[in-house]
PDB file of C-alpha atoms in Angstrom:
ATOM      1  CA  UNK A   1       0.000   0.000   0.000  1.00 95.00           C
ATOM      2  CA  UNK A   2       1.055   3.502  -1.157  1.00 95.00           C
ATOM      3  CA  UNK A   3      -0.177   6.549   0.523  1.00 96.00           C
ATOM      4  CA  UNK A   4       0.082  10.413   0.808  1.00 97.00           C
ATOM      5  CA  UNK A   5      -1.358  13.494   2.547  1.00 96.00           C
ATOM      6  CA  UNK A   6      -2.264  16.733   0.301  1.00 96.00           C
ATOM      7  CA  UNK A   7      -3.327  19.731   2.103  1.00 96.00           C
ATOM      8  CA  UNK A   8      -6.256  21.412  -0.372  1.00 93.00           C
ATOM      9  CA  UNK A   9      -5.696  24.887  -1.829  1.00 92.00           C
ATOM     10  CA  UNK A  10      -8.018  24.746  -4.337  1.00 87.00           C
ATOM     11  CA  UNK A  11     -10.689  27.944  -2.680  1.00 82.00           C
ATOM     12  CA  UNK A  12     -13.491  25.532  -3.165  1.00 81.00           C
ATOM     13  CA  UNK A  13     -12.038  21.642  -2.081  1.00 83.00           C
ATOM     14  CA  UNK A  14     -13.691  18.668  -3.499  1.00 86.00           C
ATOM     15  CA  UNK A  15     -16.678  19.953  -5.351  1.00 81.00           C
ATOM     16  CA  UNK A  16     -18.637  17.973  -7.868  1.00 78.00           C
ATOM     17  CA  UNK A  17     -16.729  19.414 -10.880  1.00 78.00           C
ATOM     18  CA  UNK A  18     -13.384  18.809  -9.647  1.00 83.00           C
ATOM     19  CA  UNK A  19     -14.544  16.001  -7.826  1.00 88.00           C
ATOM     20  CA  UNK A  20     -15.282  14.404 -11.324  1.00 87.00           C
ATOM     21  CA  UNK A  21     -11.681  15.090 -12.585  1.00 87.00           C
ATOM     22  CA  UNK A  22     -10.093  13.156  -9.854  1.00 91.00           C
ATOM     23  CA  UNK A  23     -12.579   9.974 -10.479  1.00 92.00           C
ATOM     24  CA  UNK A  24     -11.779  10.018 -14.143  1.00 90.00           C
ATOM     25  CA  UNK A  25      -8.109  10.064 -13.031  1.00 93.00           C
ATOM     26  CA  UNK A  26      -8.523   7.124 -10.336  1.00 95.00           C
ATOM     27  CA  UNK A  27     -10.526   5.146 -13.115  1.00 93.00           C
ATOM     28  CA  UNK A  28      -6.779   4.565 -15.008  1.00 95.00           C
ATOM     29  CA  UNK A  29      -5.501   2.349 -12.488  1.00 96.00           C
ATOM     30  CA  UNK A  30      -6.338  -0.588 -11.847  1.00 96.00           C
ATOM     31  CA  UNK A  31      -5.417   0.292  -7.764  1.00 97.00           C
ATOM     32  CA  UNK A  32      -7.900   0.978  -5.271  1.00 97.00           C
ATOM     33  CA  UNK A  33      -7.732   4.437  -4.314  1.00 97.00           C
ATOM     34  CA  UNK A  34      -9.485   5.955  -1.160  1.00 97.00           C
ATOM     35  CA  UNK A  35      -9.296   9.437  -0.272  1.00 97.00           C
ATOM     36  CA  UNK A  36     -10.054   9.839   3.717  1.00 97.00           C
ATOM     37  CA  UNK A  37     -10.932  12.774   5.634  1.00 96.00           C
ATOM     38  CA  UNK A  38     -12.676  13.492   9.347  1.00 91.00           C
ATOM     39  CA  UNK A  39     -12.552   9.667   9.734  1.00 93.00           C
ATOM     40  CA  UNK A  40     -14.357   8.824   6.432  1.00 94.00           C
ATOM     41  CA  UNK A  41     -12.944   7.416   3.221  1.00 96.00           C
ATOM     42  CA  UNK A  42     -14.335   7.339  -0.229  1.00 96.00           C
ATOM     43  CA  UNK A  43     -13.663   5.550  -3.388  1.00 96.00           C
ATOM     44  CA  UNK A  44     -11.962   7.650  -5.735  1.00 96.00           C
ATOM     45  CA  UNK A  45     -14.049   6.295  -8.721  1.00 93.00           C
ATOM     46  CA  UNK A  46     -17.673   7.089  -6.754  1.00 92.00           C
ATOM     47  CA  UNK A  47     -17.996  10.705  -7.401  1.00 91.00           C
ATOM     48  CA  UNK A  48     -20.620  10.883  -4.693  1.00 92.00           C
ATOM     49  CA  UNK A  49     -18.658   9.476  -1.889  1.00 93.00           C
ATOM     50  CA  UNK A  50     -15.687  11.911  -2.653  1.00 93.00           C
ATOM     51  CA  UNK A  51     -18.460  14.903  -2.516  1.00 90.00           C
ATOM     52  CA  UNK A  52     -19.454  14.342   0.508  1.00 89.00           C
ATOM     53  CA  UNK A  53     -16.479  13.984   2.469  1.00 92.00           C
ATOM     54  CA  UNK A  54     -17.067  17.810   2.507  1.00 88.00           C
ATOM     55  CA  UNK A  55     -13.260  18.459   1.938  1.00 92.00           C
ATOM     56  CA  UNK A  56     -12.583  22.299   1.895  1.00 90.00           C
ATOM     57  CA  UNK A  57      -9.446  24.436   1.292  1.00 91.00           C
ATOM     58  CA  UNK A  58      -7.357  23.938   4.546  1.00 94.00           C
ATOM     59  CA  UNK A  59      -8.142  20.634   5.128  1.00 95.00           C
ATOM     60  CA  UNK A  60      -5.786  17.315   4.849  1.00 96.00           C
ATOM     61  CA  UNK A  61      -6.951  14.656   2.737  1.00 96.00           C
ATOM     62  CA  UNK A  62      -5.039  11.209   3.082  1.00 96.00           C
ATOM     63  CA  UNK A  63      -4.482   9.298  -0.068  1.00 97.00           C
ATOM     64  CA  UNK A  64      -3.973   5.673  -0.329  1.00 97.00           C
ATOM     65  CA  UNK A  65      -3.538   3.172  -3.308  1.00 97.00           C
ATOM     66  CA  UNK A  66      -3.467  -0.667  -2.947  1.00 97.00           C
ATOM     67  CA  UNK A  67      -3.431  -2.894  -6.166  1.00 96.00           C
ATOM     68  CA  UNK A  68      -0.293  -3.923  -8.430  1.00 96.00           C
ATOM     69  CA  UNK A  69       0.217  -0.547 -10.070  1.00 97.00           C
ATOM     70  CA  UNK A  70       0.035   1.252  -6.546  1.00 97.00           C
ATOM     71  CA  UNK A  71       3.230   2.587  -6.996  1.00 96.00           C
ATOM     72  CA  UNK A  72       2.382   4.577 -10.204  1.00 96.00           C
ATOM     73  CA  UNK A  73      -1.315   4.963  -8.956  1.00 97.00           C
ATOM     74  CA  UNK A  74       0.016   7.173  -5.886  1.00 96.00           C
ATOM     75  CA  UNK A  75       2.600   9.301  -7.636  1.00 96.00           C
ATOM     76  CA  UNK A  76       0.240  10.094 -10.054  1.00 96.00           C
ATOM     77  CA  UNK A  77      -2.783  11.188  -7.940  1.00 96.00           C
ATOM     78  CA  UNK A  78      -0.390  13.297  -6.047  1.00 96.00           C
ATOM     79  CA  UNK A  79       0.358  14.932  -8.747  1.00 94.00           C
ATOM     80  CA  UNK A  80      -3.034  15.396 -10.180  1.00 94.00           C
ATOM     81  CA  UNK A  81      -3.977  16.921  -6.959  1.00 95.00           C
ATOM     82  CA  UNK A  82      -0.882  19.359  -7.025  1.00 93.00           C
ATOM     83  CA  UNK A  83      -2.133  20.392 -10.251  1.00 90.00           C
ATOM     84  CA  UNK A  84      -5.801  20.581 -10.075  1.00 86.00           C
ATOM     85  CA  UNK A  85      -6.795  21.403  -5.971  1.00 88.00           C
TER      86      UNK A  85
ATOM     87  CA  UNK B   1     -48.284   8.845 -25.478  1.00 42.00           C
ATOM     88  CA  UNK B   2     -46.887  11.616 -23.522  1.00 45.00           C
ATOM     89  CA  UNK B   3     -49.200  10.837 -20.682  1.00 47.00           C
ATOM     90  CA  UNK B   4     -48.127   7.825 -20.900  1.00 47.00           C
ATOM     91  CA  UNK B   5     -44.491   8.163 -20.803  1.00 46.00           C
ATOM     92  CA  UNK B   6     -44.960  10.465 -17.568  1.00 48.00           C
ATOM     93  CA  UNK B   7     -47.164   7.744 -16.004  1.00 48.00           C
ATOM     94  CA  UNK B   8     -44.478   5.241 -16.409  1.00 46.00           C
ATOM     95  CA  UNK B   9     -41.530   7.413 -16.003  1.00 47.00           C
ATOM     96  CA  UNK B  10     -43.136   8.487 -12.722  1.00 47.00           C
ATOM     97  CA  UNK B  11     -43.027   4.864 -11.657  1.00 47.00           C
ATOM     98  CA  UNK B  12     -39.366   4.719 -12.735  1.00 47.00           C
ATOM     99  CA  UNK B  13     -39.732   2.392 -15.043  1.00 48.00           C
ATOM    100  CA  UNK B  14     -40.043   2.688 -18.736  1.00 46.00           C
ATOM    101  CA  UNK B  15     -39.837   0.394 -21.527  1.00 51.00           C
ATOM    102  CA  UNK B  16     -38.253  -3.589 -20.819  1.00 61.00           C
ATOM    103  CA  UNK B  17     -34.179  -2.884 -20.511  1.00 87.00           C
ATOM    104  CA  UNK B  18     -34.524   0.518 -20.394  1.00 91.00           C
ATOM    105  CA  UNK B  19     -35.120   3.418 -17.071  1.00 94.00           C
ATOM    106  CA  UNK B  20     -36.373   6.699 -18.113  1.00 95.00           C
ATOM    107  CA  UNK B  21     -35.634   9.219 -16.059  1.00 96.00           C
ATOM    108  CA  UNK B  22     -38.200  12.309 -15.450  1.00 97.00           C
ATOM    109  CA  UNK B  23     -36.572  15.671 -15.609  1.00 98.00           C
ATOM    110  CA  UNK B  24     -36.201  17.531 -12.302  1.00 98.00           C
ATOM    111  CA  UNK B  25     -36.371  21.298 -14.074  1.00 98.00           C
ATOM    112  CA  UNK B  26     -38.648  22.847 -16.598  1.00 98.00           C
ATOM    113  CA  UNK B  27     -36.885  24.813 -19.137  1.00 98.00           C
ATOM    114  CA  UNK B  28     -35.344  24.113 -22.684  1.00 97.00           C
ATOM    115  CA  UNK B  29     -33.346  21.003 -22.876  1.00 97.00           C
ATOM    116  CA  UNK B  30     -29.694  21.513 -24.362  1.00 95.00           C
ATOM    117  CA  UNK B  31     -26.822  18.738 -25.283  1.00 95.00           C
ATOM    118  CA  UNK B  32     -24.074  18.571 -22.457  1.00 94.00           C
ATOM    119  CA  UNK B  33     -21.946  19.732 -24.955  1.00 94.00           C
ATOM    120  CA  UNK B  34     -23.642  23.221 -25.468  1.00 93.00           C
ATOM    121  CA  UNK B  35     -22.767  23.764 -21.521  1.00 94.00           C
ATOM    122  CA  UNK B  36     -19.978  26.096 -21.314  1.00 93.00           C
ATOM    123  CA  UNK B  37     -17.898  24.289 -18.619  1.00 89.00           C
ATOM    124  CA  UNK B  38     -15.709  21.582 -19.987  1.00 87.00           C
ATOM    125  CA  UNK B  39     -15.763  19.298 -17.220  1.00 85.00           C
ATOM    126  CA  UNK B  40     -19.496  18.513 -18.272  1.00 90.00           C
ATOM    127  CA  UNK B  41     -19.072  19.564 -21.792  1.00 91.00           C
ATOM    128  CA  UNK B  42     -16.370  16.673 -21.892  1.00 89.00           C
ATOM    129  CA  UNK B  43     -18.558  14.462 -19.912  1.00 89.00           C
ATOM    130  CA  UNK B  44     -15.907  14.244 -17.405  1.00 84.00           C
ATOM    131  CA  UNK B  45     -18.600  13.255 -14.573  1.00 86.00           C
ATOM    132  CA  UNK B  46     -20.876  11.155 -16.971  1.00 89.00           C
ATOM    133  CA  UNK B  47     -23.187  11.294 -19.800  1.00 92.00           C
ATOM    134  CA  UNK B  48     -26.633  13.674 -19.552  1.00 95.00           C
ATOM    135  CA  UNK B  49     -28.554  16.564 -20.730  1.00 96.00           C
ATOM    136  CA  UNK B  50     -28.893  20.235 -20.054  1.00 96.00           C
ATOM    137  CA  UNK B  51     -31.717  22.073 -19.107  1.00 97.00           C
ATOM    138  CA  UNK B  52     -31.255  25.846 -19.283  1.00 97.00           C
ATOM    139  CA  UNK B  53     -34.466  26.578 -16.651  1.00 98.00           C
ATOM    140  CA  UNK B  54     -37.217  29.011 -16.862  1.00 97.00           C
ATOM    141  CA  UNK B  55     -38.110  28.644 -13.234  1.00 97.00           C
ATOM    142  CA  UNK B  56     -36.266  28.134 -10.379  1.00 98.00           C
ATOM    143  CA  UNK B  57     -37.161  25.188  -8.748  1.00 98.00           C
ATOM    144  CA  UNK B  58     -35.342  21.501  -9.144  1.00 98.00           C
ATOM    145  CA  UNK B  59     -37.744  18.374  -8.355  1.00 98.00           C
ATOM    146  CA  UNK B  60     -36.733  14.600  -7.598  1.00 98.00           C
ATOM    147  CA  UNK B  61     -37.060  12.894 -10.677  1.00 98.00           C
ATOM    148  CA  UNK B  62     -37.583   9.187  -9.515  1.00 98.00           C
ATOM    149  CA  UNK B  63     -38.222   8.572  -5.580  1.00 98.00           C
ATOM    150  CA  UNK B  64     -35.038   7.418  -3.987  1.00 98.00           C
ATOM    151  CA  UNK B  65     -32.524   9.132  -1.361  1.00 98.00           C
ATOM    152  CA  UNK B  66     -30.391  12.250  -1.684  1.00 97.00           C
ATOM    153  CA  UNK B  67     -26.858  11.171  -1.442  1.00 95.00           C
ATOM    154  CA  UNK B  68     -25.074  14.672  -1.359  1.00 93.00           C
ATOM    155  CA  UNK B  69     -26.050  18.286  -0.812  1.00 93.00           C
ATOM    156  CA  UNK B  70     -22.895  20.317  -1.179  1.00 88.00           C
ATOM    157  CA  UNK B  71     -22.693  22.782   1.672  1.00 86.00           C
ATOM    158  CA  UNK B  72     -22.630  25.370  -1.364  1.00 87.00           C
ATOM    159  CA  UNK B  73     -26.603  24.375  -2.265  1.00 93.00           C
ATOM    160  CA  UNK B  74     -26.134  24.807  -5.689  1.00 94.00           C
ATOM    161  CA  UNK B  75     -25.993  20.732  -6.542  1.00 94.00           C
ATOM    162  CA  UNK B  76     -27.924  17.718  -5.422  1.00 96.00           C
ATOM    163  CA  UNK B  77     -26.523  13.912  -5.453  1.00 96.00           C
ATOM    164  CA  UNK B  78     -29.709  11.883  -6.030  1.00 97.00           C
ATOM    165  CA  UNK B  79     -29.851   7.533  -5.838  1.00 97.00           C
ATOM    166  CA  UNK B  80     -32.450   5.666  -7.047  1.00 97.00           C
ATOM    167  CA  UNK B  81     -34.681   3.074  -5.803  1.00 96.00           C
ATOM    168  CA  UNK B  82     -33.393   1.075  -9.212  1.00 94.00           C
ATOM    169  CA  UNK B  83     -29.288   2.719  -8.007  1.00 95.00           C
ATOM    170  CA  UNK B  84     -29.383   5.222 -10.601  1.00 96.00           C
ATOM    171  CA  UNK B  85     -26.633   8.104  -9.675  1.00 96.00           C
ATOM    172  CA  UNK B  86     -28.321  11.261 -10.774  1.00 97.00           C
ATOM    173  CA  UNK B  87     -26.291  14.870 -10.371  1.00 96.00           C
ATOM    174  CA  UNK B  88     -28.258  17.565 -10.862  1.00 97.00           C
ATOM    175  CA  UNK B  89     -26.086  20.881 -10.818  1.00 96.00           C
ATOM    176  CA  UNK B  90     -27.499  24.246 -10.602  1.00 97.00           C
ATOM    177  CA  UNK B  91     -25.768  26.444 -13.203  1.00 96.00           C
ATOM    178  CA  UNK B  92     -21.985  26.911 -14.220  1.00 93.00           C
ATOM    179  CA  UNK B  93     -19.429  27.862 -11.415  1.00 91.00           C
ATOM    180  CA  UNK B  94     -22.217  28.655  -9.035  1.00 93.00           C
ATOM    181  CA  UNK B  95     -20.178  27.413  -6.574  1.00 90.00           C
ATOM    182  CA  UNK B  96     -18.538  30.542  -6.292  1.00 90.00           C
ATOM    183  CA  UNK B  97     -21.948  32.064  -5.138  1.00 94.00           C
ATOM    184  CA  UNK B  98     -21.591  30.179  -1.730  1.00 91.00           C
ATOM    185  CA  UNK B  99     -25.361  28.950  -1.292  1.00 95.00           C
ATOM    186  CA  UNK B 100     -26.258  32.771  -2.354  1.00 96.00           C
ATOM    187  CA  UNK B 101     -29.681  32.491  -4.054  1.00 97.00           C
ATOM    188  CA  UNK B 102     -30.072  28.936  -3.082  1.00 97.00           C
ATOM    189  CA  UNK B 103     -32.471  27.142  -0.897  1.00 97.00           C
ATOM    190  CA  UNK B 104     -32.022  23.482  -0.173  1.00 96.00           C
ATOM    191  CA  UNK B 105     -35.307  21.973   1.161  1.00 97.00           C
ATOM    192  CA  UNK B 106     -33.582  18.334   1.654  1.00 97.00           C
ATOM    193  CA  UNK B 107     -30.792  17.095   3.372  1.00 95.00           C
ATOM    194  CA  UNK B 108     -28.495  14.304   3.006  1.00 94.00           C
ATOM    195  CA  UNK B 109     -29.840  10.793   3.579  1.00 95.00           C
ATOM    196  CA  UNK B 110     -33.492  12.674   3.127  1.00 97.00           C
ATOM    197  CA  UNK B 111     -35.870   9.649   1.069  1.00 98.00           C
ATOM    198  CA  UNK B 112     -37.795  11.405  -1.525  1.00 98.00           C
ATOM    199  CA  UNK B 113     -40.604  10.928  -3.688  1.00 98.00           C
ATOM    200  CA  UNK B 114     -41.099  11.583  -7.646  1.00 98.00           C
ATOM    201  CA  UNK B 115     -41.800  15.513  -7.731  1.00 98.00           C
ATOM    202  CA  UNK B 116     -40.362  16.653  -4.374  1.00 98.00           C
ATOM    203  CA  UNK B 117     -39.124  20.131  -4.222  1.00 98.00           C
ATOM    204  CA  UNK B 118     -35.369  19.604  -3.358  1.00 98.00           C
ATOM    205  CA  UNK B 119     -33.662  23.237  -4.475  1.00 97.00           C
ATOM    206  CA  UNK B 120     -35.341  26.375  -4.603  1.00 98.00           C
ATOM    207  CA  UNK B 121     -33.445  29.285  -6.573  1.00 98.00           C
ATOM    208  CA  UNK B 122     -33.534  32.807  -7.509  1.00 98.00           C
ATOM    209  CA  UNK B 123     -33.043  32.425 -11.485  1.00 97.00           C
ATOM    210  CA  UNK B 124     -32.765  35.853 -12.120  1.00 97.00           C
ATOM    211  CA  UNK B 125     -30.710  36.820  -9.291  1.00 97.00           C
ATOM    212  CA  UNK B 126     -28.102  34.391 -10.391  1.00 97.00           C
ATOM    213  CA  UNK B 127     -28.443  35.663 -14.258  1.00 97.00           C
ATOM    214  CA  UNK B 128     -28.311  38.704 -12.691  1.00 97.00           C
ATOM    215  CA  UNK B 129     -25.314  38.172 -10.725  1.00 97.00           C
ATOM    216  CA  UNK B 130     -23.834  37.389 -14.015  1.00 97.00           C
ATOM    217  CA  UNK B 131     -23.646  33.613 -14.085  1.00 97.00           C
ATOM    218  CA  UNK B 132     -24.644  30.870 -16.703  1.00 96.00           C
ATOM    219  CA  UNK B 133     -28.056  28.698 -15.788  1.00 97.00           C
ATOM    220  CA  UNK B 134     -27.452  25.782 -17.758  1.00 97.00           C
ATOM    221  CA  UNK B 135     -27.978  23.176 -15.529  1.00 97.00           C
ATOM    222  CA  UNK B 136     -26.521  19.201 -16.698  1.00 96.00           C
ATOM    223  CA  UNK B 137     -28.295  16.591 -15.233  1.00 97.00           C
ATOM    224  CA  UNK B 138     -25.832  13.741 -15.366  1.00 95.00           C
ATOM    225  CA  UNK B 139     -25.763   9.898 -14.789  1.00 95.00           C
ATOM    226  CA  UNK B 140     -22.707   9.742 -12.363  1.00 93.00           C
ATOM    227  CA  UNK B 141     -22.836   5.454 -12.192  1.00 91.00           C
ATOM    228  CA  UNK B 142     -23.169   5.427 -16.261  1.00 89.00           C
ATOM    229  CA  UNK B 143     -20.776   2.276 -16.274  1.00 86.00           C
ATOM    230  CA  UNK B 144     -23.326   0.278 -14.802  1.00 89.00           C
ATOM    231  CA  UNK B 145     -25.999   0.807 -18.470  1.00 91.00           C
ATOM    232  CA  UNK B 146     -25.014   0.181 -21.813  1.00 89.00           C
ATOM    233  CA  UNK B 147     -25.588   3.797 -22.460  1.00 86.00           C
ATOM    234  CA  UNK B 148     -27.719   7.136 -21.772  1.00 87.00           C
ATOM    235  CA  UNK B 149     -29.932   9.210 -24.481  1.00 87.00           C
ATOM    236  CA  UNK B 150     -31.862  12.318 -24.366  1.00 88.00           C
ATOM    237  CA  UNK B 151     -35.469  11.539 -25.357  1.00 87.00           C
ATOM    238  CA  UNK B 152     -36.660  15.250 -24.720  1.00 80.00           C
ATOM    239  CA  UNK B 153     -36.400  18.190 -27.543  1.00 83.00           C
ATOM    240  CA  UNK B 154     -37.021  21.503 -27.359  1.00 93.00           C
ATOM    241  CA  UNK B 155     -38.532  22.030 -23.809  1.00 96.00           C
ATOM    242  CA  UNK B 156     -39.272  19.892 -20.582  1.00 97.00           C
ATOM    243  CA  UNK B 157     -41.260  20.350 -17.659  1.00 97.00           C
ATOM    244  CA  UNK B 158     -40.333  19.095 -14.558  1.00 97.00           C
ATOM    245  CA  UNK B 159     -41.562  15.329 -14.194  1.00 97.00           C
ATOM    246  CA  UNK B 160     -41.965  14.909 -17.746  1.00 96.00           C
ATOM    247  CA  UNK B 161     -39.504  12.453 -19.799  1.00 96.00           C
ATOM    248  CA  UNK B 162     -35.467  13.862 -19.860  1.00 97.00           C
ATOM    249  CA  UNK B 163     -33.295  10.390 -20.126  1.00 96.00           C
ATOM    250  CA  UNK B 164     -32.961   7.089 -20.666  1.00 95.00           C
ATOM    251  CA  UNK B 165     -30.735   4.609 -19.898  1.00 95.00           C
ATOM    252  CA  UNK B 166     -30.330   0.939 -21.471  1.00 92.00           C
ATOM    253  CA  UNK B 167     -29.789  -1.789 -19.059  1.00 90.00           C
ATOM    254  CA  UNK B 168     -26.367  -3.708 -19.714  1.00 87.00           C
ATOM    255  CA  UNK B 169     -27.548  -7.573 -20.851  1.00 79.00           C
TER     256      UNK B 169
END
């Protein structure tokens, strides 16, 4: 298992537009990715579930990835979420 | 046949291997791609329609259970009784109004019935305040059906016909 923290800049956090972007971006591994916050965790791929973790600017999301391309699943959602919140 | 199609769309069910789904605004129905935000332009979040509203109000299409209100009001997460994932989303970056204009009458975990008033909004406040109405109602689960169409032109009202999915064999 691979994980990371990301502290959210993006002024808005996890909203359903964004929130879309990052499952679109979870859907290309074949890892599973969870995304936990105030003792909850979502899927990555359920759009919903990310949404209503209720993650805001400030806050600090953990990332993990488990699967056989967690490696390259990790890196690259850190990056995406450098990039995009 | 219109009556009809609202009679069984208000049951949820429509044809054999296929769910309509009743739309939740009134207004004129647009492609996803005629929505000027990418991300549902793209169908980043899922396949849909538009409906650019002429009244403010947004109505459960199919009884089920709201599944996310973000604290900014301007979206509702809808499931379902069948486990269809339905996003309905109030204009384009209305976000940025911060629940201004919006009233949420549900909340989160809320069961709902066909035709339930679940966001009330001031639609010419928000044109006024100089943002885009177009409002994509999208299938968020679409990789569970074979596929999603439009089977409304021109313009909806709310509880009348918007989508359909086919059922995966």
């Amino acid at each position: 298992m691979k994980s990371f923290d990301y502290v959210m800049t993006a002024p808005e956090g996890i909203h359903s537009r964004p929130a879309g972007a990052l499952v679109k971006k979870a859907q290309e591994f074949e890892s599973e990715i969870l995304v936990s916050f105030g003792g909850k965790s979502a899927n990555a791929r359920k759009l919903f579930a990310l949404m209503k973790l209720g993650v805001k600017r400030g806050d600090t999301v953990s990332v993990t990835a488990e699967g056989a391309d967690e490696e390259l699943a990790s890196s690259a959602m850190a990056d995406f979420l450098a990039s995009h919140f | 046949m219109a009556r009809i199609g609202l009679f069984k769309n208000l049951i949820g069910k429509g044809q054999r291997g296929s769910i309509s789904i009743a739309s939740p605004l009134s207004g004129a129905v647009i492609p996803l791609e005629s929505v000027p935000d990418e991300a549902f332009a793209k169908k980043l979040m899922g396949d849909g329609v538009a409906v650019l509203p002429d009244e403010g109000i947004v109505v459960a299409p199919f009884d089920g259970v709201v599944e996310t209100v973000p604290e900014s009001l301007h979206a509702v997460g809808l499931v379902s009784d069948e486990g269809v994932e339905l996003l309905v989303h109030v204009g384009v970056e209305t976000v940025s109004l911060g629940g201004r204009y919006f009233t949420v009458r549900v909340a989160e975990g809320d069961r709902v019935k066909a035709g339930d008033v679940l966001i009330e909004f001031d639609l010419e406040a928000i044109r006024a305040a100089g943002y885009r109405t177009e409002t994509p109602v999208i299938v968020v689960n679409g990789d569970d059906y074979a596929g999603a169409g439009s089977v409304a032109a021109g313009t909806v009202r709310r509880g009348e016909p918007l989508l359909v999915l086919r059922e995966k064999d």
